Short mmCIF file of C-alpha atoms in Angstrom, two decimals:
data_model
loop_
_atom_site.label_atom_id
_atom_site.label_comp_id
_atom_site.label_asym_id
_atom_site.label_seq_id
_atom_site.Cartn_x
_atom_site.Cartn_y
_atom_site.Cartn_z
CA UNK E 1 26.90 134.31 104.09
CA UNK E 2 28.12 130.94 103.27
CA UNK E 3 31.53 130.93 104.97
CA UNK E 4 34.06 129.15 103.30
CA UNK E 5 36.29 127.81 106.40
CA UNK E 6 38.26 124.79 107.06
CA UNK E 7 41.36 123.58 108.63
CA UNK E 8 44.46 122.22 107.14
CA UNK E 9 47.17 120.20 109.29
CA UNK E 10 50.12 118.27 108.24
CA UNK E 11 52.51 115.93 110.07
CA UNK E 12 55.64 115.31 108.28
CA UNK E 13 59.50 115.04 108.53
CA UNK E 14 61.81 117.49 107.22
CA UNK E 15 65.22 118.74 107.28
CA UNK E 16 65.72 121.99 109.65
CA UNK E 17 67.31 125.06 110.72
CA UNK E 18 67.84 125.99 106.64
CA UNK E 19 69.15 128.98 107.46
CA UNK E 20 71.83 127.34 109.09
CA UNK E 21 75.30 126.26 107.43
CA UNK E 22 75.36 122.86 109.48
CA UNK E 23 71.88 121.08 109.52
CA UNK E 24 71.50 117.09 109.40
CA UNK E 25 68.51 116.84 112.48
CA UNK E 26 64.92 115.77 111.34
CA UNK E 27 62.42 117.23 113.08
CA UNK E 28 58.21 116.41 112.85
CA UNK E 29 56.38 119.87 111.81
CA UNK E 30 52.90 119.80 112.87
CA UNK E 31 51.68 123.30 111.16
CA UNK E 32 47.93 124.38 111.10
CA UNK E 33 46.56 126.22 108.40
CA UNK E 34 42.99 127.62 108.74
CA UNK E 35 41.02 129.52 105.99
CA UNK E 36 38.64 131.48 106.10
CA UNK E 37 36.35 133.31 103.80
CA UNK E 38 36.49 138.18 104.27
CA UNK E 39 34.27 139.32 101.44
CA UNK E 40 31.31 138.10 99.36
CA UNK E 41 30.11 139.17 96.16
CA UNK E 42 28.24 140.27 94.18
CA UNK E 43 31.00 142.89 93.50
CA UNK E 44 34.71 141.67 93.34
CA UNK E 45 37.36 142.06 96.16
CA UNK E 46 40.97 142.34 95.92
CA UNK E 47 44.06 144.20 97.64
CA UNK E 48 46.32 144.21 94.75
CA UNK E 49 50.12 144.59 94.26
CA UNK E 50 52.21 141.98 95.96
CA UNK E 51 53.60 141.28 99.43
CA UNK E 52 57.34 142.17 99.34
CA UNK E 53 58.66 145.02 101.20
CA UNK E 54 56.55 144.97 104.29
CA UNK E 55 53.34 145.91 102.03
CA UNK E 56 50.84 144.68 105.18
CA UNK E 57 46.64 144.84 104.03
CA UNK E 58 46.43 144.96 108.00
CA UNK E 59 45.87 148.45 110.36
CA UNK E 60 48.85 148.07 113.59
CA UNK E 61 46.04 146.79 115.62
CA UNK E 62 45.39 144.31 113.02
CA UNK E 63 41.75 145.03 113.20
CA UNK E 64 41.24 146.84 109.47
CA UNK E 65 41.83 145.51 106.16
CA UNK E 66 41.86 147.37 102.91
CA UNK E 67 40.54 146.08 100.39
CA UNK E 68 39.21 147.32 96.94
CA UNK E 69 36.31 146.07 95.22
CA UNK E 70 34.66 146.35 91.71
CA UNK E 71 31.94 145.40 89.55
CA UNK E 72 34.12 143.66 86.65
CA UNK E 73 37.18 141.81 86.62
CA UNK E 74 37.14 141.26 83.02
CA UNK E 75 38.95 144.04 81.60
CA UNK E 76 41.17 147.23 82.23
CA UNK E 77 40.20 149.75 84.05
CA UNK E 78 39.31 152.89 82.02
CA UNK E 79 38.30 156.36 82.80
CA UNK E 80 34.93 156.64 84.70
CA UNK E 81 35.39 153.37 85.73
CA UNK E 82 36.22 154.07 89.66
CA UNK E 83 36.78 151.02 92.28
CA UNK E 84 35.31 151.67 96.22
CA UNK E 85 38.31 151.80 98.69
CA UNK E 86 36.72 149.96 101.21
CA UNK E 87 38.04 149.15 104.99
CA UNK E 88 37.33 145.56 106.26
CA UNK E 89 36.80 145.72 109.98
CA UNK E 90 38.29 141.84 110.73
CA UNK E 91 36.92 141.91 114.06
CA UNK E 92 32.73 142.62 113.26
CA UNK E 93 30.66 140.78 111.80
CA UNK E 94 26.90 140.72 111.14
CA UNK E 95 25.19 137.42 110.56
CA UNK E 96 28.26 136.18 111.09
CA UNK E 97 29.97 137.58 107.54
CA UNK E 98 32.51 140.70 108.20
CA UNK E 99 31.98 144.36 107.86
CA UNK E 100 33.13 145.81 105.29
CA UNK E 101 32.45 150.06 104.68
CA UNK E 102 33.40 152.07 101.47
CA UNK E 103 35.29 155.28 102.33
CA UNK E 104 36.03 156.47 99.43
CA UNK E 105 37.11 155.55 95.62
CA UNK E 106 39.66 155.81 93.20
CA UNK E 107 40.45 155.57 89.47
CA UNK E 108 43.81 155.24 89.91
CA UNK E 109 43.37 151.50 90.07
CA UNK E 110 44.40 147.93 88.30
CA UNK E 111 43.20 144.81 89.21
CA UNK E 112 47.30 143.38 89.25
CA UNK E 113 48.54 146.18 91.67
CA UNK E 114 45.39 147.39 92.73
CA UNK E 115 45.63 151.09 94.26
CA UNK E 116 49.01 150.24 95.58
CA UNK E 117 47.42 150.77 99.56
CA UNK E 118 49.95 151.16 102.19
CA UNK E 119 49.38 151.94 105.61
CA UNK E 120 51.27 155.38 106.69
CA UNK E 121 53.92 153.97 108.75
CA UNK E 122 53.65 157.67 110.89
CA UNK E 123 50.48 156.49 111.37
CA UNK E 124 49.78 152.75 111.12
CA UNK E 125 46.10 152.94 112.36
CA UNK E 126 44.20 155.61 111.03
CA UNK E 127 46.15 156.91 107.66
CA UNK E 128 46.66 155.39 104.40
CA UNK E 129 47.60 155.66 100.94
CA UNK E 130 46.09 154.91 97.80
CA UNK E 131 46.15 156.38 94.07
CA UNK E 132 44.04 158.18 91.95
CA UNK E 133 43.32 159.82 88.96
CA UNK E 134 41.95 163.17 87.63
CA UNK E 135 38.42 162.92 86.14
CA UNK E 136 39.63 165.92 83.47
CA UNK E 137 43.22 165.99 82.86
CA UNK E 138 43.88 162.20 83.14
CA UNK E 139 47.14 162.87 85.51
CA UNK E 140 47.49 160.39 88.36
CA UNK E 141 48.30 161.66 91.76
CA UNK E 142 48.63 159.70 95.53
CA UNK E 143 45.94 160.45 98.29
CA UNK E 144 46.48 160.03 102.08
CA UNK E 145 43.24 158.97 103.95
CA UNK E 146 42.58 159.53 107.47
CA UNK E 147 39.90 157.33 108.99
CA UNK E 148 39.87 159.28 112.13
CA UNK E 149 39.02 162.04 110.17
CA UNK E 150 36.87 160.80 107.81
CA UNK E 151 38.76 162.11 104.95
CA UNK E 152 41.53 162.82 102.16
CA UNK E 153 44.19 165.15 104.51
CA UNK E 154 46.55 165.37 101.27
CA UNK E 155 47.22 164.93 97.51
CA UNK E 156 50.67 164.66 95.90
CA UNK E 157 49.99 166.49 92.53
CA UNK E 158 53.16 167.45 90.47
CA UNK E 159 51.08 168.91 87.41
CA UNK E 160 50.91 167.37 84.36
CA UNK E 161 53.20 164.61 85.53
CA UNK E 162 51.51 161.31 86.78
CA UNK E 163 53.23 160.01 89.74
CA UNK E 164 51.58 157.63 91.95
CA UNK E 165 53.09 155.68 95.01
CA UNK E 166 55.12 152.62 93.91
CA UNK E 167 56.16 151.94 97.82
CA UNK E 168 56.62 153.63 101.29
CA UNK E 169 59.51 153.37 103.01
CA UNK E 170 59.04 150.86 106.29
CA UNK E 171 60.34 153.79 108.53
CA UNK E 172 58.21 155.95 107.36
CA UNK E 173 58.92 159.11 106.06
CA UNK E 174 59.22 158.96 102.24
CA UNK E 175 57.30 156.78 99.24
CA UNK E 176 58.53 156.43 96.23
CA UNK E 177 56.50 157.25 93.03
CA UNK E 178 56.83 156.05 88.93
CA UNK E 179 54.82 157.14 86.08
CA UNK E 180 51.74 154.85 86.36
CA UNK E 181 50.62 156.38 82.87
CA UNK E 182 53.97 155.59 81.14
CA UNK E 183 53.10 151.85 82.16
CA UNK E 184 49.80 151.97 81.01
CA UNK E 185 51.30 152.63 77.36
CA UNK E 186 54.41 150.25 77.80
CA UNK E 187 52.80 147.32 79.93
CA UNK E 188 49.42 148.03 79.71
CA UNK E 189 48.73 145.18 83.00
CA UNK E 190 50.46 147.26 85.72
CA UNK E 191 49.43 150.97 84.43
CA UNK E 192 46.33 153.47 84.38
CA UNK E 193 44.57 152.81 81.33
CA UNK E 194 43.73 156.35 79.69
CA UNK E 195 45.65 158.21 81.85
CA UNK E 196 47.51 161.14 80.93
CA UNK E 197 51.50 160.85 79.90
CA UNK E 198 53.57 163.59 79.53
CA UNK E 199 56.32 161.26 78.78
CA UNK E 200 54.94 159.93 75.51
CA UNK E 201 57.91 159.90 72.40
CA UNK E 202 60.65 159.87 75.24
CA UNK E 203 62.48 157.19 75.33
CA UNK E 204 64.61 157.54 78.52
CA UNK E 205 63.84 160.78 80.10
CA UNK E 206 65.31 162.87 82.51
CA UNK E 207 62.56 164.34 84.16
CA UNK E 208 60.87 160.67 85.06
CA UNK E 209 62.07 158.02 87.05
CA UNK E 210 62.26 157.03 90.32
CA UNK E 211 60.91 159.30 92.21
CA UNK E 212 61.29 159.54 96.10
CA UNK E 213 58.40 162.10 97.74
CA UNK E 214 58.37 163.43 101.37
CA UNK E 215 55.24 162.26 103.13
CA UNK E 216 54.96 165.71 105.21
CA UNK E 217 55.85 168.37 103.04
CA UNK E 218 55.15 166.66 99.94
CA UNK E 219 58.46 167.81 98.40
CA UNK E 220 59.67 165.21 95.54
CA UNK E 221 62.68 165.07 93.70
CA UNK E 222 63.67 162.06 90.78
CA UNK E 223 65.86 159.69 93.15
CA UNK E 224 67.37 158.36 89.58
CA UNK E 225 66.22 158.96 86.11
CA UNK E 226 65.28 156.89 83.02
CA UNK E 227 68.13 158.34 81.53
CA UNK E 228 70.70 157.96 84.33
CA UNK E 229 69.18 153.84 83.96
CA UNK E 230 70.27 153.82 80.20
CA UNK E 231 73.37 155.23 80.53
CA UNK E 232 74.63 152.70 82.97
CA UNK E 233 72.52 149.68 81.21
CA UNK E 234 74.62 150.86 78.66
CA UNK E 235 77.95 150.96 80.20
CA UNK E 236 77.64 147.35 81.43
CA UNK E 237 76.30 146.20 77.99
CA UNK E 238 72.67 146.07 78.36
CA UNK E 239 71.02 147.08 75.37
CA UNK E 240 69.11 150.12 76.60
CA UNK E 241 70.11 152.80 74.38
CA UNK E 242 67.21 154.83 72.86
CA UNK E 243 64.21 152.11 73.91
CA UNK E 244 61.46 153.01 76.12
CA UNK E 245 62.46 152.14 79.58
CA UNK E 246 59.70 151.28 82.19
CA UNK E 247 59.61 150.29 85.81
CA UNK E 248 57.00 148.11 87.42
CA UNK E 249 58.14 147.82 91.15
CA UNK E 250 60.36 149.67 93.28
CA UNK E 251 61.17 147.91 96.44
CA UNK E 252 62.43 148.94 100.00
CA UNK E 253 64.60 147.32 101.56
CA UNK E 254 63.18 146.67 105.58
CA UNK E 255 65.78 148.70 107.05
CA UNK E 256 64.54 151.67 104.12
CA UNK E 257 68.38 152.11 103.03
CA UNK E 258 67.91 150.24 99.74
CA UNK E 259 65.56 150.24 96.92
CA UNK E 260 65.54 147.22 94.37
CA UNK E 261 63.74 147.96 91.03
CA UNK E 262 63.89 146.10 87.98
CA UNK E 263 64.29 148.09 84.62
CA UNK E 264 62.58 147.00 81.40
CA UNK E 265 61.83 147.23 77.65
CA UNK E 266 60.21 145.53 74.83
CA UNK E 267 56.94 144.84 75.97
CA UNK E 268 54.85 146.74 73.77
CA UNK E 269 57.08 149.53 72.78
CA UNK E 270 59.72 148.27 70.75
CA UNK E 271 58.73 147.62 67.06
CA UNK E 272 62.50 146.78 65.59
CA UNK E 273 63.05 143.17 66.88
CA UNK E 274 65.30 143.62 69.65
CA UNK E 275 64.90 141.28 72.53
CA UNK E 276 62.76 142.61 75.77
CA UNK E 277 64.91 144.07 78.41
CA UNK E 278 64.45 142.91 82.09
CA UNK E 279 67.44 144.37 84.08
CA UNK E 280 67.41 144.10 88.26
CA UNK E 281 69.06 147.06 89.53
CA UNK E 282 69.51 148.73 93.32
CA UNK E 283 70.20 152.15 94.32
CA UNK E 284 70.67 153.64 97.80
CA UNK E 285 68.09 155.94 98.77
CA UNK E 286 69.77 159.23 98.77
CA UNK E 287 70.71 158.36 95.09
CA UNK E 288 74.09 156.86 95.10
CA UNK E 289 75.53 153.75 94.52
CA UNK E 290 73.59 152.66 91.59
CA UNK E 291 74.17 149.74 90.05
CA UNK E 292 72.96 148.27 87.32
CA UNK E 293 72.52 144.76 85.66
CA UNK E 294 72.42 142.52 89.26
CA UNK E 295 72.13 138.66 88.50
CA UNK E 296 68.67 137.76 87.43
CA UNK E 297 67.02 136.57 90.42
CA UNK E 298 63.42 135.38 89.21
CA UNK E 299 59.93 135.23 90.39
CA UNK E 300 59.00 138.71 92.52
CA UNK E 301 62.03 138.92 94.54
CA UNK E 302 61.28 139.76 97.81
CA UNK E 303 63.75 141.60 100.74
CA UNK E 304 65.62 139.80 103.22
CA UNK E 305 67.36 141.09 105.94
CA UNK E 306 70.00 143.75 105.23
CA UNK E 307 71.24 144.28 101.54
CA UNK E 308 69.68 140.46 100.74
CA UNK E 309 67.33 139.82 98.20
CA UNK E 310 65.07 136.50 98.03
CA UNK E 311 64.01 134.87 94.23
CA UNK E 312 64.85 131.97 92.50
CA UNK E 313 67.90 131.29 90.37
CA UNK E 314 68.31 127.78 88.57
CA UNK E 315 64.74 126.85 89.68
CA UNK E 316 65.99 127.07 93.46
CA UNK E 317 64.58 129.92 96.44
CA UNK E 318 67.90 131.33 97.03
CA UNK E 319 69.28 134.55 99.07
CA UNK E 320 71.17 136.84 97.19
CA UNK E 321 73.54 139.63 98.05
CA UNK E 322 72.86 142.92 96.43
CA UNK E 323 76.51 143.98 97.48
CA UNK E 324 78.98 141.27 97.00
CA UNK E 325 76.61 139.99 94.25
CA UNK E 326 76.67 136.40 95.11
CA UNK E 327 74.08 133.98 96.11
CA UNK E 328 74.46 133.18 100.00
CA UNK E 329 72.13 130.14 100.15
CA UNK E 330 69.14 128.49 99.44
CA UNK E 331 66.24 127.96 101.39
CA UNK E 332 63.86 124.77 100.91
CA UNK E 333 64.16 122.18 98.69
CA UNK E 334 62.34 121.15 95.04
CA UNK E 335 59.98 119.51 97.22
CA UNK E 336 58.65 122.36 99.33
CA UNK E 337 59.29 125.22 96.82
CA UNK E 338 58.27 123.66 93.35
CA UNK E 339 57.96 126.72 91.70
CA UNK E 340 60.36 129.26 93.61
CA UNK E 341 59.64 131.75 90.74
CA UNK E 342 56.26 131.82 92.10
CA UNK E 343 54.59 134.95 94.54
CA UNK E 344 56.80 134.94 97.65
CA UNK E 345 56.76 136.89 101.07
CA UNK E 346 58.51 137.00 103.85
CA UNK E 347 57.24 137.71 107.53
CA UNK E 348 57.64 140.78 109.15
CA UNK E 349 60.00 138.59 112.51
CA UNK E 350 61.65 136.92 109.14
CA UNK E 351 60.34 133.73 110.66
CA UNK E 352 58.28 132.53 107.80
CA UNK E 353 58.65 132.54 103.90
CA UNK E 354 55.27 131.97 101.81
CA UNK E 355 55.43 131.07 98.29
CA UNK E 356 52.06 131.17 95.95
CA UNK E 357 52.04 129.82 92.45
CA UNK E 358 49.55 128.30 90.50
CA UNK E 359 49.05 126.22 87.67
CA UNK E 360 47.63 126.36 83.85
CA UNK E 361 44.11 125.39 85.09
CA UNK E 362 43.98 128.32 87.39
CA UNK E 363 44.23 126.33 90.64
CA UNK E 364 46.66 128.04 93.33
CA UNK E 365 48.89 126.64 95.65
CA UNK E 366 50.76 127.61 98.73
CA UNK E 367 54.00 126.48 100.15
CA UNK E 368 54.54 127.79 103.87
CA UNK E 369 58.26 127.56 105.35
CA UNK E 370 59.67 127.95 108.70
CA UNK E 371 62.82 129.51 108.51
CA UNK E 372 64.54 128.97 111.42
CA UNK E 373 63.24 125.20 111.92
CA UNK E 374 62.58 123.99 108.65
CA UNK E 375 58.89 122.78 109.44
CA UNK E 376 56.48 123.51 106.21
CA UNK E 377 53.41 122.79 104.92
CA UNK E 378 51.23 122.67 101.74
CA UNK E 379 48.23 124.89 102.27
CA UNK E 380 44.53 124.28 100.54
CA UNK E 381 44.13 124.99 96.83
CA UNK E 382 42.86 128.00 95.42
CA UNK E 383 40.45 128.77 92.30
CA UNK E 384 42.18 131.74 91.07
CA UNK E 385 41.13 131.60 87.12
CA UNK E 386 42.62 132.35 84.33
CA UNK E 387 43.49 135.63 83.23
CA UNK E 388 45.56 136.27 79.25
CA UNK E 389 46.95 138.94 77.69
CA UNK E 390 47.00 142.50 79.30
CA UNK E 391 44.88 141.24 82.43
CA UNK E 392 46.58 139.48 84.73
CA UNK E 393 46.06 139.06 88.70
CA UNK E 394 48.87 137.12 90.61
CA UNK E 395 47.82 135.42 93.45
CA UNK E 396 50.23 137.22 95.83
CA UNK E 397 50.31 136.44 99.83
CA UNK E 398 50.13 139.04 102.55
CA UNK E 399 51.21 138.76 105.89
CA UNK E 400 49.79 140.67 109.23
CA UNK E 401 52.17 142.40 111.63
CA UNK E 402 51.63 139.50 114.17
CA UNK E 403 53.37 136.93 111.68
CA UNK E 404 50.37 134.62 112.20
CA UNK E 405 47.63 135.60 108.99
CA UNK E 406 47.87 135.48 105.53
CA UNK E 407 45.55 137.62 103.08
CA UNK E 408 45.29 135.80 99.54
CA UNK E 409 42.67 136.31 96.94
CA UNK E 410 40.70 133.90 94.84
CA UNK E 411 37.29 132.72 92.98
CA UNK E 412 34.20 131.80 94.88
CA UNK E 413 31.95 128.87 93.61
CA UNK E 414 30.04 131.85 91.72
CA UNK E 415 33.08 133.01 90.23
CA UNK E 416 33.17 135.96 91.96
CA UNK E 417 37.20 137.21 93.21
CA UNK E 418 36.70 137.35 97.38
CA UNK E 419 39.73 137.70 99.40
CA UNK E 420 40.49 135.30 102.19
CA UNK E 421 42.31 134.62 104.77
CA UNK E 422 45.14 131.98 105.99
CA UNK E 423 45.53 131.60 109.84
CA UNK E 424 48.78 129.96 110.74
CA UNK E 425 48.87 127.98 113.98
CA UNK E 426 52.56 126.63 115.15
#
């Protein structure tokens, strides 16, 4: 394999201690950024989904990687058109490129969110999720994989109602799950293509949602409903009444008391002219204190600490509060963030914020921020491509559990997507 590795260092003053209400000292950063190449082609690697919420591509031990991979990045994935789910073992390698093993496969998959892969937090090293979808019936349905056992231990099927994992809780316990088919109809990027939706003709129903699912017994119950969403859009003004609401992330907070979601509309469902709907909402997780219609916070805001949420308002990274609804801060400047709007993640110690953006050519950048000193750092470019219309694949960072690697996708020199990884040294 030709490895792509190389090291990145910068040396530069900057303002520190951001998170800090009184900060005038300089201070030189001397970061090192090393990258290095995990898969090769000829088939097309990727993890999917985004980093926010804790959503680690590393086993505890930090010595497996998931990864999907497919033949095609060109188009949807339809029916019969299955990726592997493949486990990266980070610390082989033959002729010095890394092992990688298929376990299994799913065709409950998109190249934007992938399989939506989480590690079970019960079990960090040897269980996982991942979603699929029914060969006949077209209903999509969560598996848990466990590599000690070489197999699929259980699968969340609720009968002809697809609901896949949109997000384990970081304590374990629960996951929540949408309706991965109602997506594929209303934003056909982040949904099953020709999977099965019960749904269909209901604008706001009660029976579909947000639903939270108990890992061990399997038990699931709608945490809030499309039409519990509407009706307090409505109340605050929003114009949600009788349009086909969607979800596309449901986020946990780190502590798992919290769940930030944004609700939305008008991307390929409504025919009458009204303007798209893109409302940020929170709800607590046993169901109460819903509230809907937060300040827009931009980008794919990302949890803080406690009840704050990171994004960008006014082309700034800020902190906002989902409680007293103000912004607290902001972290950065212009110079280090250019695009806060861009793919952010924060740490698992909450030491470091990443932000990845690219630009029209389909070149990707990376901004890297110390948060409690201020020290940052441009990484390398990378070729992501460019993607239009109902394929789309962000160029989302990952972090590891030891705070110190960062799993980013992007184009080979044969065009092929590999995923690689950014070493931080500090």
């Amino acid at each position: 394999m030709n490895r792509r590795e190389f090291i990145f260092e910068t040396s530069k003053y900057t303002f520190g201690g951001l998170f800090i209400p009184n900060f005038s000292f300089l201070k030189e950063s001397r970061i090192k950024v090393r990258v290095e190449q995990l898969t090769q082609g000829p088939n097309h690697h990727f993890f999917g989904y985004i980093g926010q919420s804790l959503t680690i591509p590393w086993s505890k031990n930090g010595d497996r990687i998931l990864c999907l991979s497919a033949p095609f990045h060109d188009h949807l994935a339809g029916k019969g058109e299955p990726a592997n789910v493949n486990i990266i073992y980070a610390n082989k390698k033959n002729d010095n490129s890394f092992k990688i093993e298929k376990v299994d496969e799913s065709q409950g998959w998109n190249h934007q969110q992938g399989t939506m892969f989480y590690w079970n937090p019960d079990s960090p090293q040897d269980q996982f999720f991942f979603n699929d979808r029914d060969s006949k019936s077209g209903v999509v349905y969560t598996v848990l994989y466990d590599l000690s056992k070489g197999r699929r231990i259980k699968s969340y099927k609720y009968g002809n109602k697809s609901f896949g994992n949109s997000g384990v809780c970081p304590k374990g316990k629960y996951f929540l799950a949408i309706n991965y088919a109602r997506m594929a109809r209303l934003r056909p990027v982040t949904g099953y293509k020709g999977s099965y939706d019960w749904s269909e003709g209901i604008a706001a129903p009660k029976e579909d949602g947000i639903a939270i699912i108990d890992i061990k017994t399997g038990v699931k119950k709608i945490l809030l409903s499309f039409k519990q969403m509407a009706e307090g859009l409505d109340r605050k003004g929003f114009d949600a009444k009788g349009r086909n609401l969607f979800i596309n992330h449901t986020l946990w907070s780190r502590d798992g008391k919290w769940i930030y979601f944004f609700v939305r509309a008008g991307w390929k469902s409504d025919k009458d002219g009204r303007e798209g709907l893109n409302a940020a909402c929170s709800v607590k997780v046993d169901g109460t204190q819903f509230f809907a219609g937060h300040r827009h916070i931009g980008g794919h805001p990302e949890w803080g600490n406690g009840t704050e949420i990171i994004g960008s308002y006014e082309n700034k990274q800020i902190v906002y509060d989902i409680i007293t609804q103000k912004i607290k801060r902001t972290i950065g400047s212009k110079k280090i963030f250019p695009q806060p709007g861009g793919d952010i993640s924060l740490s698992p110690n909450s030491n470091w914020l990443v932000n990845g953006y690219n630009d029209k050519a389909g070149t990707n950048f990376y901004s890297l921020m110390n948060l409690k000193t201020g020290d940052w750092v441009n990484t390398p470019s990378f070729n992501t491509g460019i993607y239009k219309k109902d394929l789309r694949i962000d160029p989302a960072p990952r972090w590891n559990h030891d705070n110190n690697k960062i799993l980013v996708s992007g184009l080979d020199k044969n065009g092929i997507r590999q995923l690689f990884v950014m070493s931080v040294d500090y």
